[in-house]
Amino acid sequence: MAGHKNLYIRTFGCQMNVHDSEQIEELLKEKGYRRTDNEKNADLIIINTCSIREKAEQKAYSLLGRFRKLKEINPGLIIGIGGCVAQQMGADLIKKAPYLDLVFGTHNIHRLPAMLQYVQKNGNRAVETSFHESVKSLGIQTLPRHGRVRSYVTIMQGCNNFCSFCVVPYLRGREESRDSSDIINEIKFLADHGIREITLLGQNVNSYGKTLHNSSNFPSLLKKIGDEAGIERIRFTTSHPKDLSDDLIACFAEVDSLCKHIHLPVQSGSDYILQRMNRHYTSKEYLKKVEKLRDVCSNISITSDIIVGFPGEKDNDFQKTIDLMEKVRFDNTFSFKYSVRSGTAAERYDDKVPESVKSKRLEVVQSLQKRHTLESNRALEGRVEDILVEGYSKNKRTDVVGRTGTNKIVNFKASGDIIGTIVRVKITKAYINSLRGKLIAKRRGIGNVSRNESIWFSY
Ligand code: SAH
Ligand code: SF4
Ligand code: F3S
């Protein structure tokens, strides 16, 4: 389109940040910006940052250095930084990087167009990191990008849990839930625009409704979405084990469109470490919840997050994490070396674990997980799965790629006309990161039929 300006966004961190970037893109579209994948063509660069571990923070700084060079070539280039590092550092970022034009915090995405206008008009810098009680960006609706079949929907913002290792409550503020009718309307809108699967987002979705002063809670929201929103597949992330209620567990049997997958971060298998992490559950309680989930839904996929080398973690504490992994046999885990974060309670613990020990422990966790992931993927060989087809495979136009309800990636031979539909695929081969399959049936007219009258035909 003639006359538009180019916006280049780099995003780090969690899915909430990814969704924030989509909202930024939407807001700036109204100001004449279109997204580009080429930073060299950009009129405006936004770095959407994460501060969860030191490494994530460092990435933002090294990128800033690179963009500085672009600004030397093109002095008209505007550079902005948002997200959790921006929230944490505020105006100090301008001191660190004087060529920055914009700094906006996690509660100020909606202010971006006005800030940009100010910068353009006055050639000045703008910094906005104040917290607001009501987060305006919760309501920014994004239009699905062309060809997309999945989309995020924010249901809540912030976190009240204060796990002792975590900066999120300081950078995203207190929990705030979005009104359920706004959520349903957004999902209906997305479904009308070709979206087949939504992921409900929140730092701890299980707390949904607590700030709403009515009877809404997360299980009732899920049921309402399942009944009213007309969406094929629902996912959510993330849930804190302490708040995983029996009602929510029951949803895996009661809400047809809820995918049979839960991400349930355990962090550690040692009760001593869990208590120091301020997690409010024991390993036994965690295992009990896993058992209940599997009672309700035998083939549910369970994934998790694990931190190794938290202060005070001795060999026998670490062994308990390994024991717990052996008992649960997670489908997958994200595992991290503990990284000290400024301002958190764990910063004060002085029994830090040496880096070399953390590295060894991480390796042990990751190689065990590989074994378990392969094992759980192999269990699918020979089985028939419903796959939502998302697009062409990465390197092969003759293959398409999609996901099982349990969130496993499957590649198989098929033409592109089935993208955006749910098809039946026989799993023929399991690898660590994906599965290979064979198309056996596709569903007709998925856009026009309701769930109950779907028609399958053999392929
Ligand atoms: N709100 C989500 C997770 C947010 S952060 C939840 O509670 O589940 C994602 C993961 O990063 C956490 O589950 C944890 O495993 C990891 N993490 C958070 N802070 C960390 C730190 N200081 N060092 C290492 N890993 C950390
Ligand atoms: Fe961080 Fe804990 Fe909140 Fe998750 S629940 S965002 S780990 S404080
Ligand atoms: Fe990172 Fe902030 Fe998300 S610290 S993990 S981007 S909430």
XYZ file of C-alpha atoms in Angstrom, residues 330-333 368-378 408 431-433:
19
model
C 5.552 -35.239 31.500
C 4.862 -34.977 27.799
C 7.253 -32.058 27.761
C 8.910 -29.549 30.086
C 15.489 -37.334 31.042
C 12.755 -35.200 29.504
C 13.867 -36.128 26.004
C 13.412 -39.771 26.940
C 9.944 -39.134 28.358
C 8.851 -36.976 25.428
C 9.894 -39.605 22.932
C 8.148 -42.258 24.998
C 4.878 -40.303 25.090
C 5.114 -39.501 21.384
C 5.778 -43.161 20.535
C 1.788 -32.313 19.470
C 10.196 -38.091 16.836
C 11.181 -35.903 19.771
C 9.771 -32.633 18.451
